[in-house]
Coordinates of C-alpha atoms in Angstrom, one line a residue:
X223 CA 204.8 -77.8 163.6
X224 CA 203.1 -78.4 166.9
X225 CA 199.6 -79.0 167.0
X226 CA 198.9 -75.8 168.7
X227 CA 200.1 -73.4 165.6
X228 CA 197.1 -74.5 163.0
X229 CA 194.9 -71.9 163.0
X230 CA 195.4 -67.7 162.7
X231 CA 192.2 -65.6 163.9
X232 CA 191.7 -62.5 161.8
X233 CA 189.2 -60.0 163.6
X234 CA 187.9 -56.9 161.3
X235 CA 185.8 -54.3 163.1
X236 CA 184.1 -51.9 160.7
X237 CA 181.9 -49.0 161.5
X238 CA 178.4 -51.4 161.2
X239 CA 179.7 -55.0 161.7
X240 CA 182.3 -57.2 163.3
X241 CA 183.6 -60.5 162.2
X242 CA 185.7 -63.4 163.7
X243 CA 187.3 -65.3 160.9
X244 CA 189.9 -68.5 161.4
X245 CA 192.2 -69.4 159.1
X246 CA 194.7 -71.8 158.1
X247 CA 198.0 -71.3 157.4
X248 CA 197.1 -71.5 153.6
X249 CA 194.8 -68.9 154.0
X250 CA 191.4 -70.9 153.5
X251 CA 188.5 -69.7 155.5
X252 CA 187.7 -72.3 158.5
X253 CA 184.9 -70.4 160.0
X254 CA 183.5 -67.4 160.7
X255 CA 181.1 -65.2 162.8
X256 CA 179.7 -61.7 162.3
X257 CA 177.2 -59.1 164.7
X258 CA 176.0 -56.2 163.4
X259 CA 176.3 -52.9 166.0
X260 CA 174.2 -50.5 166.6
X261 CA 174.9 -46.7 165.3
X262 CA 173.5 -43.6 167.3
X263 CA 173.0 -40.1 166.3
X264 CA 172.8 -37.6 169.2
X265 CA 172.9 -35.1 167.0
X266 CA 172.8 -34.1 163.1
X267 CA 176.3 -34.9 161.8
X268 CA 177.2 -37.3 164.6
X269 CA 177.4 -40.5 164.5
X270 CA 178.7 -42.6 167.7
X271 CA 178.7 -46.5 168.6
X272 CA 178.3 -47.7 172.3
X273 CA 182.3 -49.1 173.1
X274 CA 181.0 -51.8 175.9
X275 CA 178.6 -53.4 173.0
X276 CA 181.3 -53.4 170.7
X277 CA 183.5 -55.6 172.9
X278 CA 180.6 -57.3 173.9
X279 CA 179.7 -58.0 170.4
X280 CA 183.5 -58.8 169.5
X281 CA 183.7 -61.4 172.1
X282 CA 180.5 -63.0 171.0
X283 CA 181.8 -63.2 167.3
X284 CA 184.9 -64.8 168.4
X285 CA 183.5 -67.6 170.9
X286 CA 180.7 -68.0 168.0
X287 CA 183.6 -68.4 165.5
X288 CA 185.4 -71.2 167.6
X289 CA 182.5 -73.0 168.1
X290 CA 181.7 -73.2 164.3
X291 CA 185.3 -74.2 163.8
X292 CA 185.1 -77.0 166.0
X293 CA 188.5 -76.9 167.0
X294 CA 190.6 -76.2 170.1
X295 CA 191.6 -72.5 171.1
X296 CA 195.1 -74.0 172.1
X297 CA 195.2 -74.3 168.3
X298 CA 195.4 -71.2 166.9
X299 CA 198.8 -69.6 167.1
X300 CA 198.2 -65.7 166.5
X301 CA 195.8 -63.4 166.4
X302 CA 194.7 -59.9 164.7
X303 CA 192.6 -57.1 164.3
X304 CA 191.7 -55.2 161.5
X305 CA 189.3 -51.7 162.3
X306 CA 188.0 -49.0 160.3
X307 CA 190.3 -46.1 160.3
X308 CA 190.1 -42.5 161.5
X309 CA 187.0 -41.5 164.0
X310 CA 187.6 -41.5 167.8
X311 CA 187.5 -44.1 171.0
X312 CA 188.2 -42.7 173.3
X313 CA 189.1 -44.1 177.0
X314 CA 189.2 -42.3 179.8
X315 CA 192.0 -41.6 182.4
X316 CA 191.3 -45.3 184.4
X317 CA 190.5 -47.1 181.0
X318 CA 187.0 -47.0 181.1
X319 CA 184.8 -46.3 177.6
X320 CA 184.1 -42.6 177.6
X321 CA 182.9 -41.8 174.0
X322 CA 183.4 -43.4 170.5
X323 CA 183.1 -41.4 167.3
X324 CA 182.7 -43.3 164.2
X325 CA 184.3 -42.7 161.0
X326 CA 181.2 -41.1 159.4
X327 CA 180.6 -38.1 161.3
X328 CA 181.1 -34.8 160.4
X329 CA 180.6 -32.7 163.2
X330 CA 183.8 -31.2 162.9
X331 CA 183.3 -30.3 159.3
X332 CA 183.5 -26.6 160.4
X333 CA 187.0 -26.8 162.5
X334 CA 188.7 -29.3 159.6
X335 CA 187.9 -26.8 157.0
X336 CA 189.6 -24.2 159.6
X337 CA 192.9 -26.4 160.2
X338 CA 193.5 -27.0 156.5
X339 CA 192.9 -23.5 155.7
X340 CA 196.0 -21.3 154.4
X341 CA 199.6 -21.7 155.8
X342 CA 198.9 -24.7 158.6
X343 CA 197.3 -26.9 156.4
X344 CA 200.1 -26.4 154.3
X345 CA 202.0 -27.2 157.2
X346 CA 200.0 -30.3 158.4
X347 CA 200.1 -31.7 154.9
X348 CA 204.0 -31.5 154.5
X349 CA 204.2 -33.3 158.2
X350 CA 201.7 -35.9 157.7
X351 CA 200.5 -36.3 154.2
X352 CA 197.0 -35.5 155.0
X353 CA 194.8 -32.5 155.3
X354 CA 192.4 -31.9 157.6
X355 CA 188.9 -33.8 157.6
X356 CA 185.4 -34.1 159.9
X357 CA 186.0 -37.7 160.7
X358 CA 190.0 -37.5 160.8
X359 CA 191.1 -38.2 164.2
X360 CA 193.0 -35.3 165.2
X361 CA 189.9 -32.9 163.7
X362 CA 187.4 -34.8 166.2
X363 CA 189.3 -34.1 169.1
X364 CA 189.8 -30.9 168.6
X365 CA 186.3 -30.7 168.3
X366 CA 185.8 -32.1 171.4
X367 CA 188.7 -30.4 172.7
X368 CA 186.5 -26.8 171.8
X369 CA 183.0 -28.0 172.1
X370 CA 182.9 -30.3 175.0
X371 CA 185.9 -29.2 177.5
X372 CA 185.0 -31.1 180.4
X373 CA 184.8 -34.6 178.4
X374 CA 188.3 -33.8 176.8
X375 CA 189.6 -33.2 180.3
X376 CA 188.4 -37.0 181.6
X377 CA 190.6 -38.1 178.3
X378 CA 193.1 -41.0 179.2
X379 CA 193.8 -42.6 175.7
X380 CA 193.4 -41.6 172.5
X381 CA 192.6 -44.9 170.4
X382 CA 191.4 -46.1 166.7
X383 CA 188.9 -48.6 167.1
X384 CA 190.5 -52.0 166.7
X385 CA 192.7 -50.4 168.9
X386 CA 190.1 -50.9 171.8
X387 CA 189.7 -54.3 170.9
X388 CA 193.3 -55.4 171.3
X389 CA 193.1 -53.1 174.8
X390 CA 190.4 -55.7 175.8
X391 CA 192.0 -58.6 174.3
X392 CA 195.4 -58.1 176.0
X393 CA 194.8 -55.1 178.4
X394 CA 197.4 -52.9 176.1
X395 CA 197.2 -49.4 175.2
X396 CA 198.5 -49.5 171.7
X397 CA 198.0 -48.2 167.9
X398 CA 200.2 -49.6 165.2
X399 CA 201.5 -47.6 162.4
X400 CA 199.3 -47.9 159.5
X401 CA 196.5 -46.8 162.2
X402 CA 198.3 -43.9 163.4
X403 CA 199.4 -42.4 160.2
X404 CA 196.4 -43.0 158.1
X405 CA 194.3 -40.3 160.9
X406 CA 197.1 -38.2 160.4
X407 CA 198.5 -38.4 163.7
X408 CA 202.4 -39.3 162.6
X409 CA 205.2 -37.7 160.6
X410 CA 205.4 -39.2 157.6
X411 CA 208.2 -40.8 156.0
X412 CA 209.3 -41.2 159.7
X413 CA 206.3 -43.0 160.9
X414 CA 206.6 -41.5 164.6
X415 CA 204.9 -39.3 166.6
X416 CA 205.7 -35.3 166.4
X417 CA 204.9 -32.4 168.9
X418 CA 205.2 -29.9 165.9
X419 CA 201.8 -31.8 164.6
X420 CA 200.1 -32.0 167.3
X421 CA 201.1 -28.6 167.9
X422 CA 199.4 -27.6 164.5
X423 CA 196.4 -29.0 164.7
X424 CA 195.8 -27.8 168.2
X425 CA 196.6 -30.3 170.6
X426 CA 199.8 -30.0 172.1
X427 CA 198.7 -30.9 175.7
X428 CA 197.2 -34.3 174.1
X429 CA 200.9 -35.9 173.5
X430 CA 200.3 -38.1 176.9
X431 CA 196.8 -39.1 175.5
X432 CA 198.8 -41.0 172.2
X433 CA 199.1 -44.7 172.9
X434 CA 202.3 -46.9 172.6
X435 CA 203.0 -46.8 168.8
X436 CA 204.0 -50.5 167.5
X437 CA 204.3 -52.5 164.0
X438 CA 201.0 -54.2 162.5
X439 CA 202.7 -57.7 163.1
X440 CA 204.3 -56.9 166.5
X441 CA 203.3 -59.0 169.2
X442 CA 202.1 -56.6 171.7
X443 CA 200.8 -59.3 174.5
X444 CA 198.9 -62.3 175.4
X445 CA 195.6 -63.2 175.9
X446 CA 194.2 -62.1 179.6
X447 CA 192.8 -63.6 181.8
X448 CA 189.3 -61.9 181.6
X449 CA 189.6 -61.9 178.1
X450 CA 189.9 -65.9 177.8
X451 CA 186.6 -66.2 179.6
X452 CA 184.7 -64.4 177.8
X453 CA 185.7 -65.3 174.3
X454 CA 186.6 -68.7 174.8
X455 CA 190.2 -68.1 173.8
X456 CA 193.7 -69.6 175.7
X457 CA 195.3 -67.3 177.9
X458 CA 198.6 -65.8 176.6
X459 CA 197.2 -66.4 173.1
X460 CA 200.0 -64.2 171.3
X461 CA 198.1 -60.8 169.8
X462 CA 199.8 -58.4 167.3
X463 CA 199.1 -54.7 167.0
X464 CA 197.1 -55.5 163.9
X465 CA 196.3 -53.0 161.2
X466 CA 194.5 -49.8 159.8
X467 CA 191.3 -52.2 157.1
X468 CA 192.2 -50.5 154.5
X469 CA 195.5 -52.0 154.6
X470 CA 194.6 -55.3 155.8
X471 CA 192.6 -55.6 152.6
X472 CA 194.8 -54.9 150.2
X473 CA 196.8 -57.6 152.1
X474 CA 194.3 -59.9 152.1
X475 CA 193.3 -59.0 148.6
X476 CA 196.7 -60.1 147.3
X477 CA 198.4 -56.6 147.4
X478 CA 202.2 -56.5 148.7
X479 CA 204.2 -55.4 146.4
X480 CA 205.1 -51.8 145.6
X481 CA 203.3 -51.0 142.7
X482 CA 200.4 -52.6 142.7
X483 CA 196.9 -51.2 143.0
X484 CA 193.8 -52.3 145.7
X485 CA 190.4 -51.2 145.2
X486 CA 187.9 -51.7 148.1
X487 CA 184.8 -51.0 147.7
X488 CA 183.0 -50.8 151.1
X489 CA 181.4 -48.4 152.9
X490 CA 184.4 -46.4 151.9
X491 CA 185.2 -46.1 148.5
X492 CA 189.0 -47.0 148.7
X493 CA 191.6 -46.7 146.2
X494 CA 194.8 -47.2 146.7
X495 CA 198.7 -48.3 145.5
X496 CA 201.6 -49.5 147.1
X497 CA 204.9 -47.5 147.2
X498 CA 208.6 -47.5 148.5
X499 CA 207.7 -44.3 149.5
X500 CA 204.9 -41.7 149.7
X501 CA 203.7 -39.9 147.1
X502 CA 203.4 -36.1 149.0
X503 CA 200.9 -34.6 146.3
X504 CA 198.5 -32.2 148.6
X505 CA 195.5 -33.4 146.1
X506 CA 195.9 -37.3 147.4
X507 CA 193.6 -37.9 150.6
X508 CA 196.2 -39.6 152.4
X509 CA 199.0 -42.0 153.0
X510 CA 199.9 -44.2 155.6
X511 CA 202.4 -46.7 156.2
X512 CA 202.7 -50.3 157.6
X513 CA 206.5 -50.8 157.5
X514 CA 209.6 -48.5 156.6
X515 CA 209.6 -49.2 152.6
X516 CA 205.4 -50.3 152.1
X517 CA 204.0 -47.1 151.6
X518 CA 199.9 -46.7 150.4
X519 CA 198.4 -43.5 149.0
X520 CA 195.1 -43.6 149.4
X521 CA 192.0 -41.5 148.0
X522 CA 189.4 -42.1 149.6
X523 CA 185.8 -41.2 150.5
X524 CA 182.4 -42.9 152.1
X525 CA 180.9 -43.0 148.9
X526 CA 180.8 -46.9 148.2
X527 CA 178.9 -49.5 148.4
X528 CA 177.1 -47.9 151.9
X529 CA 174.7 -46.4 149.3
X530 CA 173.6 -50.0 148.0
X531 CA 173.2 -51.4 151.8
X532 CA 171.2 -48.0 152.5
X533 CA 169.1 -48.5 149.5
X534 CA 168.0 -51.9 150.5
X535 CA 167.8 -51.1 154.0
X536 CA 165.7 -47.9 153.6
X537 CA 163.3 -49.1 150.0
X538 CA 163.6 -52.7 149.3
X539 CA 163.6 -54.1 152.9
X540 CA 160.7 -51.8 153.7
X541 CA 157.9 -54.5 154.4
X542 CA 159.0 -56.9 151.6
X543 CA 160.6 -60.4 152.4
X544 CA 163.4 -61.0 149.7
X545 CA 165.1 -63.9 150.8
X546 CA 168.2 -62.2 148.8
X547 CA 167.9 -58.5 148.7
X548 CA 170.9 -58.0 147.4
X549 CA 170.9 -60.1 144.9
X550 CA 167.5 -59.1 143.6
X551 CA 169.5 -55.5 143.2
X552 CA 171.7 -57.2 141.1
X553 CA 169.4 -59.1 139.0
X554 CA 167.3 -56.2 138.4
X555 CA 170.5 -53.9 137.2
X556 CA 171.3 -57.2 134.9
X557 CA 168.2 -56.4 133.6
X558 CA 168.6 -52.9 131.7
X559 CA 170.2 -52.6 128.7
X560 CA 172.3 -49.5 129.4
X561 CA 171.2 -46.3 127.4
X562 CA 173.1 -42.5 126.8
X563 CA 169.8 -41.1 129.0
X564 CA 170.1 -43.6 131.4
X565 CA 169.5 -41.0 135.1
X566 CA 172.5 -40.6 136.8
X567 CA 173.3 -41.0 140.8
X568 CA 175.2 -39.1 143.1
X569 CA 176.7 -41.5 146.3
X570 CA 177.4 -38.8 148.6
X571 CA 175.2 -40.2 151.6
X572 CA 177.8 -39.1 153.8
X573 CA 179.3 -36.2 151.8
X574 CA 181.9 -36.9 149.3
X575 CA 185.8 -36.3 148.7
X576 CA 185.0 -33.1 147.3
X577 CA 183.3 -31.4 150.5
X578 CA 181.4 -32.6 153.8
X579 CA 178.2 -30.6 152.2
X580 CA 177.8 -33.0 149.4
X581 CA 174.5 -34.9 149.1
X582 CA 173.2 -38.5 147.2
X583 CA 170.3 -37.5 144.6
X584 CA 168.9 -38.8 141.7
X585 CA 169.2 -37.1 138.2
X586 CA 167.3 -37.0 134.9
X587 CA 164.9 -39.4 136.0
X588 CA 161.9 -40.4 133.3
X589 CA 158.5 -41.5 133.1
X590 CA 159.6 -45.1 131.3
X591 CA 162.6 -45.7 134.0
X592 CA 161.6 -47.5 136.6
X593 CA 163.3 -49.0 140.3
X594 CA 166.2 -50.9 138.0
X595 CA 167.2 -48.4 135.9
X596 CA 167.4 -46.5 139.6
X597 CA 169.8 -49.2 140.8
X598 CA 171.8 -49.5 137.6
X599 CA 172.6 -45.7 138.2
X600 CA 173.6 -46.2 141.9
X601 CA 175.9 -49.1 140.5
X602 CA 177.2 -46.9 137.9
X603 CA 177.6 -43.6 140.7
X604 CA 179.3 -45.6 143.2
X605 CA 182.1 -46.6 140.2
X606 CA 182.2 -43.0 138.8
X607 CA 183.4 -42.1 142.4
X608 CA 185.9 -44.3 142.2
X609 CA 187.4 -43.2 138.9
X610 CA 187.0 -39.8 140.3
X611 CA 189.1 -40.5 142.9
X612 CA 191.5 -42.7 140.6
X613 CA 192.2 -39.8 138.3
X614 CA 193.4 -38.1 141.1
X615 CA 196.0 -40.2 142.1
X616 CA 196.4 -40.4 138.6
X617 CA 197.2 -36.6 138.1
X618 CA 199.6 -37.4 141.2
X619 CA 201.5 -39.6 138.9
X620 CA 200.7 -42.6 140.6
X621 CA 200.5 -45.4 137.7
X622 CA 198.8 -48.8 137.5
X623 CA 197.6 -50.7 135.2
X624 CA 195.8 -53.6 136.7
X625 CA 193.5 -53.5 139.7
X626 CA 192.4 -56.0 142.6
X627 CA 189.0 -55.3 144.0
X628 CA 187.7 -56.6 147.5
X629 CA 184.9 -55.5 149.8
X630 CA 181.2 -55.7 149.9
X631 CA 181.0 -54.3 146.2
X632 CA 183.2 -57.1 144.4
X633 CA 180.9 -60.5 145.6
X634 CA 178.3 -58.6 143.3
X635 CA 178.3 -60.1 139.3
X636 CA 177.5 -56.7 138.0
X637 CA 179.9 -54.7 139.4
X638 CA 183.5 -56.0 138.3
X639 CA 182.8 -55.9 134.9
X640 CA 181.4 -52.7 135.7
X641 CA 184.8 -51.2 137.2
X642 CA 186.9 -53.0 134.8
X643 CA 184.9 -51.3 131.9
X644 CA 184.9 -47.7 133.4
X645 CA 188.3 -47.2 134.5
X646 CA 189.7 -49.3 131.3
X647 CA 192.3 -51.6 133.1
X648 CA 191.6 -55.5 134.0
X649 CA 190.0 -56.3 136.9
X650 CA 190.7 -59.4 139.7
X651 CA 188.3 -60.5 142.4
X652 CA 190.6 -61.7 145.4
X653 CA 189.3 -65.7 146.4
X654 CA 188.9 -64.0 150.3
X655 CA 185.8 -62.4 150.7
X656 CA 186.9 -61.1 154.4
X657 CA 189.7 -59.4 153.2
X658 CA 190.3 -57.8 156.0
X659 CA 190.2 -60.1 158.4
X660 CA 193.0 -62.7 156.8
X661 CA 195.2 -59.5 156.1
X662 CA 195.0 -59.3 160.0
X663 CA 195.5 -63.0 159.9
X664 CA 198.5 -62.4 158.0
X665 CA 200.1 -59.7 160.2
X666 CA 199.5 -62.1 163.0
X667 CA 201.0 -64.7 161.2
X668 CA 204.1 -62.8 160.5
X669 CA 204.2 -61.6 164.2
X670 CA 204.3 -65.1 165.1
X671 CA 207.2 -66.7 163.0
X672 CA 205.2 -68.6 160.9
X673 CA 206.0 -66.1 158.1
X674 CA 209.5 -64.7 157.3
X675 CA 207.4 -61.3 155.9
X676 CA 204.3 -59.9 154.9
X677 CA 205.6 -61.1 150.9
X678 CA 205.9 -64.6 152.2
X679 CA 202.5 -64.7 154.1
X680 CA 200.8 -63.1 151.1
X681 CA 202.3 -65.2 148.7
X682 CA 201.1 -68.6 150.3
X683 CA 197.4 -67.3 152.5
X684 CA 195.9 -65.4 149.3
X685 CA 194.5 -66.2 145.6
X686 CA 192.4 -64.9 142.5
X687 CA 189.3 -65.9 142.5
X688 CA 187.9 -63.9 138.9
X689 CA 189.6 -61.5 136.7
X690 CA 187.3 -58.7 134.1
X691 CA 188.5 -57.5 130.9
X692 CA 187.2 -53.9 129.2
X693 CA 184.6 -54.0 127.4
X694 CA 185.7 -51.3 124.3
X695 CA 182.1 -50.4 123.4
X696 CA 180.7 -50.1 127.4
X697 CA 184.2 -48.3 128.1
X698 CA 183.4 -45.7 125.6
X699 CA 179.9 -45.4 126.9
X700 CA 180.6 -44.9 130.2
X701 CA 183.3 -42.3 129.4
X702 CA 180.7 -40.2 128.0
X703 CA 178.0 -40.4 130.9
X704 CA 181.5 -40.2 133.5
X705 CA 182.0 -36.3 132.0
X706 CA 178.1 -35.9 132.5
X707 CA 178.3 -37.5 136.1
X708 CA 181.4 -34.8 136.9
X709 CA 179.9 -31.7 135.4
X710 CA 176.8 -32.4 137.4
X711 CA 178.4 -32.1 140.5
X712 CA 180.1 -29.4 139.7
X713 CA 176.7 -27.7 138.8
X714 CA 175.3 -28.7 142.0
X715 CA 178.3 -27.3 144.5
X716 CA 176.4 -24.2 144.9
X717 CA 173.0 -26.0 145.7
X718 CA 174.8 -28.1 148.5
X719 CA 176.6 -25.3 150.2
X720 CA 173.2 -23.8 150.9
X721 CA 171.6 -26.9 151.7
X722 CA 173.9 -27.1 154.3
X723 CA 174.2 -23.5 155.5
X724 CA 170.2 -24.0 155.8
X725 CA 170.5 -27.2 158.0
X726 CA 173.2 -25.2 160.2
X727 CA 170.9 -22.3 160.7
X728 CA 167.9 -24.5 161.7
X729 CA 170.3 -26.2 164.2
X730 CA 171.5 -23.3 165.5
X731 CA 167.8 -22.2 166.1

């Protein structure tokens, strides 16, 4: 193999932070580099990242990545990008940055619920396997499309947000397929675009604003130029079309094969199993697809582990100096020996699967609990959601009965054993902690030859690292507090829907 074709560069762009990882063609971690971004919120609802700091940070990450490695650029053979799914990045007719929506927002809570309504979100589900959402990419441009008519005129290209990084990386206007039909935006089986969905959700005149559509591991173009100076990369450095995260997780994770299940738990709370084909249940959240037969149904919501990083960003971080905040979360939930009265926790920061108006809160809180018992419950909410959202594919009849977790969630000790023990199926901890970024490594990999297929790539880049067995006796407790958990939401629908109608009226005000 020449000297050149060592290395694979995995980049995964979430909604907070961006990483740089290299790889080896074994899939062990060389080196990596991460920046956190900054979020703004113009408004209530919105929430938008600045699209010239995110390259700017994403070129940093990789030049920071290469110099930790120590090697040559000329060495690695491939490169791609993972991104958060859904939101908006936008460019605008010339290719400049004109807005970029990320994949929390939910300004367009109000139009979504319109769109799935009745007989066309009938009709958008039977097209695309999805219904109508506030951060779904179709949804936000039609919001823009109603609410801010003169920005939606300037729009050039229509893009998901690793998307903009391969545009600056290789000066390409392309989405790959996972991408496009995880927001909703292709007919599913067929995986191609469709005037009769665009048409549907509103946006017939935005057909010209879709960019070239390719596979994950196609090779869509070369290092630039520009692009090589600022990151420290070789021109014509080969760049695939790279991959919706959610997918390049389970990839990384270990998950190929139809059949088998991926949990993420992230800012999103991801669950989701591999198919021949889609399941086209109208309860699943969605499905998208990353080649002809490699289907994933997906239910999803930002419910995850975003509520732990908020918690230590908001309360433990607040003039303290833990050296290891999140591990003194974890100690002190090791701490508590769990108990039926135990308060409970909602993780709907960012609303929930179950409605945009959905809000986090603490329940049944005592006098004798005290800031651990508080974080065993978040621990405890943020894996109820998860089953919730289990049983619904469930219901679907989408089977499993194994699971690999991944994400922010799974480096915790508390929190496999937690999963394993409250949805009653063994749990493995994939060896990758940047999941994402070496299932972008992967697609690159394939895109480059190095791999006859994604099986192949998968087979020889990922491992297990740890694997959770139930617990009978803490399975049986947490089935009881689980039917608690659910009825209290239930109870609290009501509450929400005027906390929210309140919040609209003082808006509107």
């Amino acid at each position: 193999m020449p000297e050149r074709q060592k290395y694979l560069l995995g980049l995964d762009a979430g909604n907070t932070v961006i990483k740089a990882v290299l790889f080896d063609l074994d899939g062990r971690q060389i080196a990596t580099s991460a920046l956190d971004g900054q979020s703004e919120t113009p408004a209530p609802g919105h929430v938008e990242r600045s699209l010239p700091e995110l390259w700017r940070n994403a070129a940093t990450v990789i030049r920071g990545c290469l110099e930790k490695a120590g090697i040559a650029a000329a060495q690695i053979a491939a490169i791609g990008c993972a991104g958060h799914g859904n939101g908006l990045y936008l460019l605008d007719k010339a290719g400049a940055p004109l807005l970029a929506v990320q994949s929390l927002d939910s300004r367009a809570a109000d139009i979504s619920a319109e769109l799935a309504a009745g007989d066309n979100g009938r009709a958008l589900h039977a097209l695309c396997l999805q219904k109508p959402w506030p951060s779904q990419t179709p949804s936000l441009l039609a919001w823009v499309k109603r609410h801010q008519p003169e920005l939606y005129s300037q729009i050039g290209t229509v893009f998901l947000c690793k998307d903009f990084i391969t545009f600056q990386l290789t000066g390409r206007r392309v989405s790959d397929l996972s991408d496009m039909s995880g927001c909703g935006l292709l007919k599913m089986p067929d995986l191609t675009y469709d005037d009769g969905l665009l048409v549907r959700y509103g946006l017939a005149d935005a057909k010209s604003m879709l960019p070239d559509l390719v596979r994950p591991d196609e090779v869509v173009g070369g290092i630039s130029e520009q692009a090589a100076a600022e990151t420290g990369l070789v021109a014509g450095t080969p760049v695939v079309g790279g991959l919706f995260d959610v997918v390049a997780s389970a990839l990384g994770s270990g998950a190929v094969e139809n059949g088998q299940a991926s949990i993420i738990a992230g800012t999103w709370s991801i669950n989701q199993v591999l198919s021949a084909s889609p399941v086209s249940d109208e309860n699943i959240f969605m499905v998208t697809g990353f080649a002809a037969d490699r289907f994933i149904n997906i239910e999803a919501s930002a419910t995850s582990a975003a509520n732990l990083e908020w918690y230590v960003r908001a309360l433990v971080e607040r003039g303290s100096h833990h050296e290891d905040p999140f591990g003194h979360c974890n100690a002190l939930v090791a701490s508590v020996t769990p108990a039926a009265d135990d308060p409970f926790y909602h993780p709907y920061l960012y609303g929930s699967g179950q409605g945009a108006d959905h809000r986090a809160g603490y329940y049944g809180v005592a006098g004798w609990h005290g800031e651990a018992h508080l974080l065993r419950a978040l621990f405890e909410g943020v894996a109820f959601e998860h089953k919730r959202h289990i049983d619904v594919l469930g219901q679907a009849g989408v089977r499993f009965d194994r699971a690999i977790l991944s994400g922010g969630g799974s480096r915790s000790p508390i929190w496999p054993q937690m999963f394993a023990d409250i949805l009653g199926i063994p749990v493995t901890v994939a060896s990758a902690q940047e999941t994402g970024a070496l299932g972008a490594a992967i697609a690159a990999g394939v895109g480059a030859g190095l791999f006859a297929d994604y099986d192949g790539a998968v087979e020889k880049m990922t491992a297990s690292d740890r694997h959770y067995a139930p617990n009978a006796a803490m399975s049986e407790h947490y089935a009881e507090r689980y039917l608690l958990f659910t009825d209290l939401a239930s109870a609290l629908a009501p509450f929400w829907a005027r906390l929210s109608a309140a919040r609209n009226q003082t808006t509107v005000s």
